[in-house]
Tab-separated table of C-alpha atoms and ligand atoms in Angstrom:
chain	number	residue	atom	x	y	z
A	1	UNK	CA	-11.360	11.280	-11.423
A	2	UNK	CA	-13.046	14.646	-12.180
A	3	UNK	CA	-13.106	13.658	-15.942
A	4	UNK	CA	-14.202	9.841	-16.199
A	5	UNK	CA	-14.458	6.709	-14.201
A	6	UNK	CA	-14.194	4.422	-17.128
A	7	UNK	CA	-10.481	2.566	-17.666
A	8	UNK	CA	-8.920	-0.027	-19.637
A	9	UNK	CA	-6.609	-2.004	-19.167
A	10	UNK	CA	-3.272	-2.016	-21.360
A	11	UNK	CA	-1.118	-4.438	-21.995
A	12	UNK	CA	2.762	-4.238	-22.251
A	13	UNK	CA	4.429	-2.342	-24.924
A	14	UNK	CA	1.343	-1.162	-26.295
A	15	UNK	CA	0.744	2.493	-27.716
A	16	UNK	CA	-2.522	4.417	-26.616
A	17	UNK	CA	-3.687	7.248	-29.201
A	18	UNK	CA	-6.312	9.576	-27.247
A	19	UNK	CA	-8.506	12.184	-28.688
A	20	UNK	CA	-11.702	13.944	-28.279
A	21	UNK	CA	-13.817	11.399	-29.203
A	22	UNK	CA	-11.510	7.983	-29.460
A	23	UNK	CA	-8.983	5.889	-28.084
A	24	UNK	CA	-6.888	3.942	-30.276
A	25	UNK	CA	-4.765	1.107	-28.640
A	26	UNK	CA	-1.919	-0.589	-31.045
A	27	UNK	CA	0.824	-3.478	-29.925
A	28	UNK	CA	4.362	-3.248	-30.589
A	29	UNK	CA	3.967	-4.545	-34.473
A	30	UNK	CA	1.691	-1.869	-35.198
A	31	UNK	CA	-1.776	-4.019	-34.768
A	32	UNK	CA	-4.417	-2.626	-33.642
A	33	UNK	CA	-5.979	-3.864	-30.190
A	34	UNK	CA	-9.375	-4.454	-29.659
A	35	UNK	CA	-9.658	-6.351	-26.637
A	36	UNK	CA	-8.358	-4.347	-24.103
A	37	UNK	CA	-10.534	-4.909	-20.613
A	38	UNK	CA	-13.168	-2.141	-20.058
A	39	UNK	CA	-13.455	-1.507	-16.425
A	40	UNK	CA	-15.058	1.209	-14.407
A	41	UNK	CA	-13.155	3.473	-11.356
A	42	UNK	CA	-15.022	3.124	-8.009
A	43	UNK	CA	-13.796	5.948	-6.089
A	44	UNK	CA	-13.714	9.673	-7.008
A	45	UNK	CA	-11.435	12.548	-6.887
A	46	UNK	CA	-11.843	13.497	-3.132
A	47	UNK	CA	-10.370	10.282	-2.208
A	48	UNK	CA	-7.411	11.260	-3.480
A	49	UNK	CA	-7.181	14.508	-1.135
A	50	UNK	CA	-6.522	14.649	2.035
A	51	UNK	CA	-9.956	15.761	3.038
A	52	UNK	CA	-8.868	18.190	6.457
A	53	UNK	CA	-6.127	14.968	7.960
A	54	UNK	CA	-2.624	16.228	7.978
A	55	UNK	CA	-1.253	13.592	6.435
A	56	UNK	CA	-3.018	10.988	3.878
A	57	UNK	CA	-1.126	8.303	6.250
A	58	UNK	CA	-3.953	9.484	8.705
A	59	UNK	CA	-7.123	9.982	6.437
A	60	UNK	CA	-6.531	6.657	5.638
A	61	UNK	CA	-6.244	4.935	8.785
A	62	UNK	CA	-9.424	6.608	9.740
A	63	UNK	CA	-10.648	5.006	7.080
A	64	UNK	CA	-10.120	1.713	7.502
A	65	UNK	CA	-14.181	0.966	8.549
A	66	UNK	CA	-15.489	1.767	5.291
A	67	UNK	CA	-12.806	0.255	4.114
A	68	UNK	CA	-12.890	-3.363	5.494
A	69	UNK	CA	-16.623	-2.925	4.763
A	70	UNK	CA	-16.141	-2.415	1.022
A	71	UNK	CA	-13.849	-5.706	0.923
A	72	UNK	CA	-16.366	-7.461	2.992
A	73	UNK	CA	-19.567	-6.208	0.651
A	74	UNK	CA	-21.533	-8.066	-0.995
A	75	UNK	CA	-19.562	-11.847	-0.753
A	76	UNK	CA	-22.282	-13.605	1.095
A	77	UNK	CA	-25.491	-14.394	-1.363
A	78	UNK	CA	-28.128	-17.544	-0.163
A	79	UNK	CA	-26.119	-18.377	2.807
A	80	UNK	CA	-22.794	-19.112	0.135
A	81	UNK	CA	-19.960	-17.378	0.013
A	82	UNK	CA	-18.973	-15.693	-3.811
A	83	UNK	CA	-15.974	-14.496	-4.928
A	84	UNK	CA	-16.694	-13.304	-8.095
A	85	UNK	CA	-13.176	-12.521	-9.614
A	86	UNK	CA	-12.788	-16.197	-8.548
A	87	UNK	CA	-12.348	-17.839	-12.207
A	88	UNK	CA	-10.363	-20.976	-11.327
A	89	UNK	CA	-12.237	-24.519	-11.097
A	90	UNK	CA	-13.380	-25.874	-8.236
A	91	UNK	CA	-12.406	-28.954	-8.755
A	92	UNK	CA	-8.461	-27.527	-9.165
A	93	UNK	CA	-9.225	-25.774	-6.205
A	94	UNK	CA	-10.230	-28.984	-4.411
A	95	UNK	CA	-7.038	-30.758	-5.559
A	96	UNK	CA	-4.718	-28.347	-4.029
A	97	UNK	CA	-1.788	-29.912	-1.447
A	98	UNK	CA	-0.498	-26.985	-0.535
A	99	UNK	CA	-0.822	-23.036	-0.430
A	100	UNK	CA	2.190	-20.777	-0.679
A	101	UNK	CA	1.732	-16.998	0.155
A	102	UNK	CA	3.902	-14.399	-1.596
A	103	UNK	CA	4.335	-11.262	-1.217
A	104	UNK	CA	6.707	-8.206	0.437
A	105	UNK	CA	6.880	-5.803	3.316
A	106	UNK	CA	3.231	-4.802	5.156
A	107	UNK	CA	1.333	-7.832	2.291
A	108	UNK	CA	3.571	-10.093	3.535
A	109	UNK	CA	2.514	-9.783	6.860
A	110	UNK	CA	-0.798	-10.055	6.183
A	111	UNK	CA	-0.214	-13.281	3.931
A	112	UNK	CA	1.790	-14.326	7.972
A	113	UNK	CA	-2.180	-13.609	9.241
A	114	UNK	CA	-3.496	-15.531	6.518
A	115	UNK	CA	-1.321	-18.453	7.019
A	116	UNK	CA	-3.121	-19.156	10.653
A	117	UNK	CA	-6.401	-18.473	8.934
A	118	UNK	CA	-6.340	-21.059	5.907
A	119	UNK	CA	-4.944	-23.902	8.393
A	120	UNK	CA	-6.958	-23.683	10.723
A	121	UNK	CA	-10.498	-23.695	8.156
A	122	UNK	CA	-9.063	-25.989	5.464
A	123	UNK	CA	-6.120	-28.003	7.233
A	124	UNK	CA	-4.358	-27.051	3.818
A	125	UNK	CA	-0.596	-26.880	4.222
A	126	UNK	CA	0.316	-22.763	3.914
A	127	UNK	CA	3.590	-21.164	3.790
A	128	UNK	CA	4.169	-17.927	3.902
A	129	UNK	CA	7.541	-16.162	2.069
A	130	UNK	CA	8.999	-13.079	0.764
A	131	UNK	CA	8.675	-12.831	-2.945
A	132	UNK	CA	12.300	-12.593	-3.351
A	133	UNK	CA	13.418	-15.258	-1.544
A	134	UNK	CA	10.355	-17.218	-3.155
A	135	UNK	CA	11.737	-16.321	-6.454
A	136	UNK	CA	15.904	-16.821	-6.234
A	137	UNK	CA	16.014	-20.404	-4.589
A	138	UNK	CA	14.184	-23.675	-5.630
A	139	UNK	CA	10.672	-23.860	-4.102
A	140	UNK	CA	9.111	-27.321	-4.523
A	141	UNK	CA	5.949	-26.056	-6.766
A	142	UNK	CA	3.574	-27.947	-8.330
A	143	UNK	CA	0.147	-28.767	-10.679
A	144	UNK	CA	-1.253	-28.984	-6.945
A	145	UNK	CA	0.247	-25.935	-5.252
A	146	UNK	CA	-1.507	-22.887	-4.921
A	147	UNK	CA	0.242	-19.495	-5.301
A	148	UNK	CA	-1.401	-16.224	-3.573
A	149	UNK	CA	0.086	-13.031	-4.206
A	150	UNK	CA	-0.884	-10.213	-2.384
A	151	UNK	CA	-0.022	-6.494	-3.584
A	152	UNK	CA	-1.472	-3.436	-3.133
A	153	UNK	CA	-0.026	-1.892	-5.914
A	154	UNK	CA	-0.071	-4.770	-8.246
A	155	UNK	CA	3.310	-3.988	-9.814
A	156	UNK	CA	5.638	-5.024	-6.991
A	157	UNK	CA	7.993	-6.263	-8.958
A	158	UNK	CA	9.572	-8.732	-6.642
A	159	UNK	CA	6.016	-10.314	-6.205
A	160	UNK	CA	5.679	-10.160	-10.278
A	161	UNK	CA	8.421	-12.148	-10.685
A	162	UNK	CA	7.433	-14.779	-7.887
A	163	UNK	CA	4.078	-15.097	-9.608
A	164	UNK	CA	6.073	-15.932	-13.178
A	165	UNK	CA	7.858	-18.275	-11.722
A	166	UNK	CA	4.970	-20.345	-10.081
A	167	UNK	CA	3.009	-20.002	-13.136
A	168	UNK	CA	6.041	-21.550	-15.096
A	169	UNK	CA	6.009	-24.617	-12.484
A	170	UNK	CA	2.503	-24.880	-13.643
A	171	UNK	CA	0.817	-23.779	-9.804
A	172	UNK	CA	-2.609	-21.829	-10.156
A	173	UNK	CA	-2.184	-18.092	-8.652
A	174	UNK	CA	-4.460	-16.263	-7.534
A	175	UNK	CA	-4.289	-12.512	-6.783
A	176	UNK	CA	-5.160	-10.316	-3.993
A	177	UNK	CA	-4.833	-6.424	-5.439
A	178	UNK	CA	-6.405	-3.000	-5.045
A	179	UNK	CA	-5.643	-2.051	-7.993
A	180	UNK	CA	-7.430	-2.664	-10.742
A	181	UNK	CA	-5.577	-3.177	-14.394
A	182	UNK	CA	-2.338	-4.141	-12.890
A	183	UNK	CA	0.080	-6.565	-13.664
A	184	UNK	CA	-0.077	-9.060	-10.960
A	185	UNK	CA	-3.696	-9.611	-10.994
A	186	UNK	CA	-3.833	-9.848	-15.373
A	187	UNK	CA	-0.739	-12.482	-15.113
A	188	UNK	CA	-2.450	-14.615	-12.474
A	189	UNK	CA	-4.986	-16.983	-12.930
A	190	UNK	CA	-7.618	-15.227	-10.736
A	191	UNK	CA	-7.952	-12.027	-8.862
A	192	UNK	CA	-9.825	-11.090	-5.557
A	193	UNK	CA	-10.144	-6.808	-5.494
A	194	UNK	CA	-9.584	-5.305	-2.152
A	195	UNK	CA	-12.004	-2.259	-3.200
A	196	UNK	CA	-10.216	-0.264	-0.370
A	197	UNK	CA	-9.917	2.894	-3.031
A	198	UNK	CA	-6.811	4.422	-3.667
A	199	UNK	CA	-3.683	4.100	-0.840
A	200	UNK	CA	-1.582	7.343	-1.513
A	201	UNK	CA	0.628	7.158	1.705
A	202	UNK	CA	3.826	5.222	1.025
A	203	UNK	CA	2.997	3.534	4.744
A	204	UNK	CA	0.470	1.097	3.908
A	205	UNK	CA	-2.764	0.998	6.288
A	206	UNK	CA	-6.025	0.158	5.075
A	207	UNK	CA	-4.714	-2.004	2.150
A	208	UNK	CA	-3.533	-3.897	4.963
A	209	UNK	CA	-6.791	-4.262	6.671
A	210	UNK	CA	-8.088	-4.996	3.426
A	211	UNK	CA	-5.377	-7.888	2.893
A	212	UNK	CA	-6.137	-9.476	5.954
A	213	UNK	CA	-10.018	-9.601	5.149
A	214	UNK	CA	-9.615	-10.823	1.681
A	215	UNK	CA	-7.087	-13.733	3.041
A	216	UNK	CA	-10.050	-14.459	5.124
A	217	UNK	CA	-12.790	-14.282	2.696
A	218	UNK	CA	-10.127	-17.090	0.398
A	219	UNK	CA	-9.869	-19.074	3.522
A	220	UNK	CA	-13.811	-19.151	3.906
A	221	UNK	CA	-14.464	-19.961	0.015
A	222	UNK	CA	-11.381	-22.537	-0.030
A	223	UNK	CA	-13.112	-23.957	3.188
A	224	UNK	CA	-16.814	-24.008	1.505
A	225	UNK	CA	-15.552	-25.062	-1.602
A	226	UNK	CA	-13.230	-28.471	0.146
A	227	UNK	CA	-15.845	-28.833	2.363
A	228	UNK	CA	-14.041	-28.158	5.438
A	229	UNK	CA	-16.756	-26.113	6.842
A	230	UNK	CA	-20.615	-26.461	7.107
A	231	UNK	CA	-22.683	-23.287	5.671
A	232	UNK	CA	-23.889	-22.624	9.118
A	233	UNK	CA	-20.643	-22.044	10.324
A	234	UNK	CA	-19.551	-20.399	7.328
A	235	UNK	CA	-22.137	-18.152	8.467
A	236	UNK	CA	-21.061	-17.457	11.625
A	237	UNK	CA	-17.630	-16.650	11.107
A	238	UNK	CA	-18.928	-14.302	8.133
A	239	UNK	CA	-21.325	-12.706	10.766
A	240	UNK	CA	-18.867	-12.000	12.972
A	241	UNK	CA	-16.428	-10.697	10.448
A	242	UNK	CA	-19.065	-8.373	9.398
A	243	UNK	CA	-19.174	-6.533	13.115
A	244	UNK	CA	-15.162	-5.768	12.809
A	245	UNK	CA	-16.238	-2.417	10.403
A	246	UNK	CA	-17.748	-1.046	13.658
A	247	UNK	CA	-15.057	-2.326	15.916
A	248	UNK	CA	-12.793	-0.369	13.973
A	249	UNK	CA	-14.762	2.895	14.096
A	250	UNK	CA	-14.617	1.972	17.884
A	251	UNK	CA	-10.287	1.832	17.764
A	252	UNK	CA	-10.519	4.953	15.553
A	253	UNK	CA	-12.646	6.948	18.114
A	254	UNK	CA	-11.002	6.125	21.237
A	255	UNK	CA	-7.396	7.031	19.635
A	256	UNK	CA	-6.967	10.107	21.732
A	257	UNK	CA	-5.008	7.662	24.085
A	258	UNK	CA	-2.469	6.087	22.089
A	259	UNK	CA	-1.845	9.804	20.110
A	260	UNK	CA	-1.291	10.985	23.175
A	261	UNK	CA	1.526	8.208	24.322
A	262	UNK	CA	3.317	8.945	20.625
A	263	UNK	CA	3.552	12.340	21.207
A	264	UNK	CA	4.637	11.737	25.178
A	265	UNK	CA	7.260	9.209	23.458
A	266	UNK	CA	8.760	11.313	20.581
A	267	UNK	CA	12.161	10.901	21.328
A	268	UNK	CA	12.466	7.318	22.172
A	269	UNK	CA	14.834	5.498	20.162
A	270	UNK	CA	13.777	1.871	20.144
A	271	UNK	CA	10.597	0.085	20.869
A	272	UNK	CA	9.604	-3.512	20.430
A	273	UNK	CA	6.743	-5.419	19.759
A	274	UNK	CA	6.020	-8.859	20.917
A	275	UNK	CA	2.759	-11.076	19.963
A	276	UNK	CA	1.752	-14.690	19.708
A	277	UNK	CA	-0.345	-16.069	16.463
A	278	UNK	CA	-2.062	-13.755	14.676
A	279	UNK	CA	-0.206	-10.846	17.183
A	280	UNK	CA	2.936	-12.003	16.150
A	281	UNK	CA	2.107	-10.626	12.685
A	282	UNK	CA	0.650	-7.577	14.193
A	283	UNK	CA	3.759	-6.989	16.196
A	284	UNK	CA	6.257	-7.363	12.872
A	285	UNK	CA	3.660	-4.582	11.227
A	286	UNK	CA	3.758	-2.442	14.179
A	287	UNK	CA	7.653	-2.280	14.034
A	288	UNK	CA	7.869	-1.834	10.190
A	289	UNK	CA	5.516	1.161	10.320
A	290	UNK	CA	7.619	2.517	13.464
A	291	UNK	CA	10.545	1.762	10.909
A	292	UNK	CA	9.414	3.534	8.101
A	293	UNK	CA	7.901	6.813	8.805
A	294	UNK	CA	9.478	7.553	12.485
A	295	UNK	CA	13.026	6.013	11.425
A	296	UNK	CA	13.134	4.924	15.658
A	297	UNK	CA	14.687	1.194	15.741
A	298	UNK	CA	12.055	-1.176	16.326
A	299	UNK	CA	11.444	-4.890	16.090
A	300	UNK	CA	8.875	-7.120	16.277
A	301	UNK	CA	9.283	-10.896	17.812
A	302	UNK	CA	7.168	-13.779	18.199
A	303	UNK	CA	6.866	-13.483	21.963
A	304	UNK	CA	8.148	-17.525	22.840
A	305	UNK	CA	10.876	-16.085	21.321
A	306	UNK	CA	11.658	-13.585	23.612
A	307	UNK	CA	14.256	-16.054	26.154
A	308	UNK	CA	16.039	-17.198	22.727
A	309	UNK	CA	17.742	-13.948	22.378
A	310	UNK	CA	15.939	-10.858	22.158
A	311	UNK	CA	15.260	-10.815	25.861
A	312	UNK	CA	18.811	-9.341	26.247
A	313	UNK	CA	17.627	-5.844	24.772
A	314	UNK	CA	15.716	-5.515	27.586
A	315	UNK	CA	16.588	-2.921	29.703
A	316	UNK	CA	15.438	0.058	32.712
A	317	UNK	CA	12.580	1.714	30.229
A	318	UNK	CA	12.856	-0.194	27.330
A	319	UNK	CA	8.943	0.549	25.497
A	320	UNK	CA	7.334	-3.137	24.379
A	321	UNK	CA	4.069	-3.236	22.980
A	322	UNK	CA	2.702	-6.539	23.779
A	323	UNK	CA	-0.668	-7.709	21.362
A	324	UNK	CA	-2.467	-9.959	23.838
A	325	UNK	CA	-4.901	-12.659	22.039
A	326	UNK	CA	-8.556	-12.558	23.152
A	327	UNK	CA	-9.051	-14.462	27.122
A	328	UNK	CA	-12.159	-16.052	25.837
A	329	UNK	CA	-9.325	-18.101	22.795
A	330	UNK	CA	-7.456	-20.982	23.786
A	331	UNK	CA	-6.219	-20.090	27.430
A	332	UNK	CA	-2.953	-21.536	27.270
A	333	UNK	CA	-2.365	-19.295	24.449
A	334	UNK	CA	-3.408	-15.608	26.597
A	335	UNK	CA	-2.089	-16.988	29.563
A	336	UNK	CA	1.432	-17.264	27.696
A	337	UNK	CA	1.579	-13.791	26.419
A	338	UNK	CA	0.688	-12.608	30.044
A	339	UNK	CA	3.536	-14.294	31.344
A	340	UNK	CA	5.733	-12.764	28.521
A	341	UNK	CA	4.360	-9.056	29.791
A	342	UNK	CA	5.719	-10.169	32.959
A	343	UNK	CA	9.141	-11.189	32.146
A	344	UNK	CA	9.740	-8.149	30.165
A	345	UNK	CA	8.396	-5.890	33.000
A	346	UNK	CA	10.453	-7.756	35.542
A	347	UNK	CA	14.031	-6.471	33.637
A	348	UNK	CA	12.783	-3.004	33.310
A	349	UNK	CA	10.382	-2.742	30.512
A	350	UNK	CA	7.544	-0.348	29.948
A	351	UNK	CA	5.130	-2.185	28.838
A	352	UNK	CA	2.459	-1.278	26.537
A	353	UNK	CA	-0.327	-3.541	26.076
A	354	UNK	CA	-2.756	-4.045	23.622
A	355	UNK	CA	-5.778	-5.998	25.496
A	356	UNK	CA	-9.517	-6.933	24.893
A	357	UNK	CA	-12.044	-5.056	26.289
A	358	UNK	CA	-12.585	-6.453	29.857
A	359	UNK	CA	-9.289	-8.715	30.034
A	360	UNK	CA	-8.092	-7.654	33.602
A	361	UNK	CA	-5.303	-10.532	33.411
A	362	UNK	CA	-2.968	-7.649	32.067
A	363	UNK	CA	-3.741	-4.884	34.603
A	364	UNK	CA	-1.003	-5.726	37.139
A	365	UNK	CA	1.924	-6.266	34.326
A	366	UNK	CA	0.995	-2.984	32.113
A	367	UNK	CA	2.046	-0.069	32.378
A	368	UNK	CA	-0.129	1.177	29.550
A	369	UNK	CA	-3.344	-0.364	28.624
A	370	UNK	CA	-4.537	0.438	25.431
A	371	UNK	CA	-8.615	-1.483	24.445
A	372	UNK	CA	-10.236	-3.339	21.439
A	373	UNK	CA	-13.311	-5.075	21.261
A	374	UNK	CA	-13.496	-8.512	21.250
A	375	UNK	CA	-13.558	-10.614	18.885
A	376	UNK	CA	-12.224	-14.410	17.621
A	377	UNK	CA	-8.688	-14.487	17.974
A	378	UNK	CA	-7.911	-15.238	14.209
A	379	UNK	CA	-10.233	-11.647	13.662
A	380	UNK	CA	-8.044	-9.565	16.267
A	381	UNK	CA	-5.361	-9.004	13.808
A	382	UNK	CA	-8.185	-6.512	12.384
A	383	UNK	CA	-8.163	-4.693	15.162
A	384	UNK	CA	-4.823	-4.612	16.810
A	385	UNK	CA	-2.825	-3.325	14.689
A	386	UNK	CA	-4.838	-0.061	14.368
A	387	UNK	CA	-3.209	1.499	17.847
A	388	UNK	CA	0.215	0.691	16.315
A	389	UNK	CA	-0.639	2.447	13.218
A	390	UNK	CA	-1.956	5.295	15.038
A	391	UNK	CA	1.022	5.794	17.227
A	392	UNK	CA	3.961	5.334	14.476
A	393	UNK	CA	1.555	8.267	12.628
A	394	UNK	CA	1.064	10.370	15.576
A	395	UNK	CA	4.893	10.535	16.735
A	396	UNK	CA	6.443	10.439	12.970
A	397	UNK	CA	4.318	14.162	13.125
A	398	UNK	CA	5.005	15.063	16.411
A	399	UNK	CA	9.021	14.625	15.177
A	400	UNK	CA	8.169	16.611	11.889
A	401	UNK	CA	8.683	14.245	9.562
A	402	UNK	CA	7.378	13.772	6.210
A	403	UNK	CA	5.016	10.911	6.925
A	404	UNK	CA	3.351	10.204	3.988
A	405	UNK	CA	6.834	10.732	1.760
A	406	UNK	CA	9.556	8.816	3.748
A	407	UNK	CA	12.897	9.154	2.636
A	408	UNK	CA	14.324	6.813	0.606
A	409	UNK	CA	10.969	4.730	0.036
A	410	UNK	CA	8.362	4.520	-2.666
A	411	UNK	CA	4.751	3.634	-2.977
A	412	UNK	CA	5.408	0.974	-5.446
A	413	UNK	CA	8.770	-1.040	-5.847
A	414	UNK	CA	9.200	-2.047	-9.484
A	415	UNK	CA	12.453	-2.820	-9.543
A	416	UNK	CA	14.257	-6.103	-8.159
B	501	M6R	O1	2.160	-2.773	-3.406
B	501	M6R	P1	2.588	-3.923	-2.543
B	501	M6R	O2	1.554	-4.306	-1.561
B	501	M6R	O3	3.087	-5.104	-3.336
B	501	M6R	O4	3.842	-3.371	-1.736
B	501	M6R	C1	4.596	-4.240	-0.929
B	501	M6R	C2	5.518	-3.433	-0.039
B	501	M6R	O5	6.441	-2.711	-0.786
B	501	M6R	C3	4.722	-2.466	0.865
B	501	M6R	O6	3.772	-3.143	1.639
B	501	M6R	C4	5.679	-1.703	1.802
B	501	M6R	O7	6.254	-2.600	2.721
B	501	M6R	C5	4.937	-0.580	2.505
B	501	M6R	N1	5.673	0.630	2.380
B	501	M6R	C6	4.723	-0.837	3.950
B	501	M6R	O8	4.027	0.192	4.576
């Protein structure tokens, strides 16, 4: 971005001519284009450098403040929420029966956060499915169902063919990208920009803090705009969503502990993550990044879930990292996952346990506790994750591996 900041966007199978002093768009019968969207580039060259981190994978985890802070900027105006990319009727927007989330891998797990989000402000049915799976059976899609895709790339191809699909079964779609000019957000109907800048590691981090706070800032305006919630507490939640920038910058500055534990844990060969809610979530993105750049076996469960099956892997040492929802939430819901620590601790597990600032509930079940601010429960999935993020980083480099290049992945998946 050393040269310009000014883009457009181009269609498919369209020719661009560039010179000196013009650029010259034509389609594939030779016409010439002239209304090709003019857009401007918001970041500049250094944030595609690894400015001093070892990896990008790490620059941009430690940058996940600014980040959430540039998808939170600028939405609240008179006490009303705006979304300006938002170009789909209210009125279609109040007629909706039911909300279906696509998307793959790390946005799919944030559509899983969104999911408890959207219920619980607009009591709007929401399901939540892989974009494949979406795609290749029959989903019951209608005039009244709306479709949000969530990509950071924007050319997932998998999620491109789930939004066709809706679109062609006539449901509204709306888009939530960081990249600007892509193909998911020009074939839906509306588009809401994460404005995270540019995610070069092929492990995705802060476009997944950026996800989650854009599925929030939908649930809020669907809310507003339904009427499910007053403006005062519209407010409120929006206040306290605006403190999480500096509750990450207080993860990101007490990571020395966690950095430490992936180093201490290099060669472990399995770990698993348990969470309830919005943890549960947290704990299927703390697995996949363990997955993907440390190649160590790991799995994430909802933790009810645990005396269905998994409870069998289990064993003498066995690392679990449990996400444990805020004390001050519904009680029955933190007093469950502390009883979970405890049955996994009673076969042998080392547990690891992500807690609230102040929740001594955990002390006697953990063998590791690791802190984040409080916060609502629904807004912990902001912070959670970060430790998880930080570890699979921290102990993919202390094994040598290429973290920002793992093998046999890519940034973008545009193929089926
Ligand atoms: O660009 P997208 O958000 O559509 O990508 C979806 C997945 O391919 C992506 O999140 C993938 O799972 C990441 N490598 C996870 O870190």
């Amino acid at each position: 971005m050393d040269s310009t900041k000014e883009a457009l966007e181009i269609g498919q199978d369209q020719v661009v001519t560039v010179s000196a002093d013009s650029v010259a768009i034509i389609d594939f019968d030779g016409v010439e284009v002239t209304d090709a969207k003019r857009y401007t580039i918001e970041w500049d060259a250094a944030a595609a450098q690894k400015g001093g981190y070892d990896s990008f994978m790490a620059k941009e985890i430690h940058e996940q403040a600014g980040a959430v802070a540039d998808t939170l900027r600028g939405r609240l105006e008179n006490g009303s929420l705006q979304l300006d990319e938002m170009d789909i009727d209210p009125s279609v927007l109040r007629s909706i029966d039911k909300i279906v989330v696509v998307a793959c891998g790390t946005a799919a797990n944030a559509g899983a956060v969104a999911k408890y989000a959207i219920e619980h402000w607009c009591r709007i049915p929401t399901e939540v499915e892989l974009a494949h799976e979406f795609r290749y059976r029959d989903p019951v899609v209608t005039e009244k169902t709306l479709v949000v895709a969530i990509s950071q790339s924007g050319e997932t191809m998998d999620t491109l063919m789930a939004v066709r699909h809706a679109r062609e079964q006539g449901a509204k779609v709306i888009a939530l990208c960081n990249t600007r000019g892509s193909t998911i957000p020009r074939e839906a109907d509306a588009a809401l920009y994460l404005h995270v800048g540019p995610e070069i590691a092929v492990a995705s981090t802060k476009a997944y803090l950026g996800q989650i706070a854009a599925c929030y800032l939908l649930g809020l305006f669907l809310a507003q705009t339904r009427g499910n919630l007053y403006p005062d507490e519209i407010a409120a939640l929006m206040g306290d969503l605006e403190q999480i920038p500096d509750q990450i910058q207080q993860v990101l500055d007490s990571s020395a502990q966690v950095e430490q534990l992936a180093r201490d844990m290099k060669d472990t060969t399995s770990v698993l993550f348990l969470g309830r809610h919005v943890g549960y979530p947290t704990a299927m993105e703390g697995a996949l990044k363990l997955k993907e750049i440390a190649y160590i076996h790991a799995e994430g469960f909802a933790a009810g879930e645990l005396k269905h099956g998994p409870i069998a892997l289990v064993e003498e040492g066995q690392p679990v990292f449990v996400i444990v929802p805020s004390p001050n939430g519904r009680h029955s819901l933190h007093s469950k996952v502390v009883s979970n620590i405890q049955e996994v601790r009673a076969r042998g597990a080392r547990t690891l346990v992500i807690a609230e600032e102040g929740d001594d509930a955990v002390l006697p079940y953990a063998d590791e506790v690791i802190r984040v601010p409080a916060t609502r429960t629904l807004f912990a999935a902001l912070l959670t994750v970060i430790p998880l993020q930080i570890f699979s980083c921290e102990l993919a480099t202390a094994k040598g591996l290429d973290v920002d290049q793992p093998r046999n992945l890519a940034k973008s998946v545009t193929v089926e």
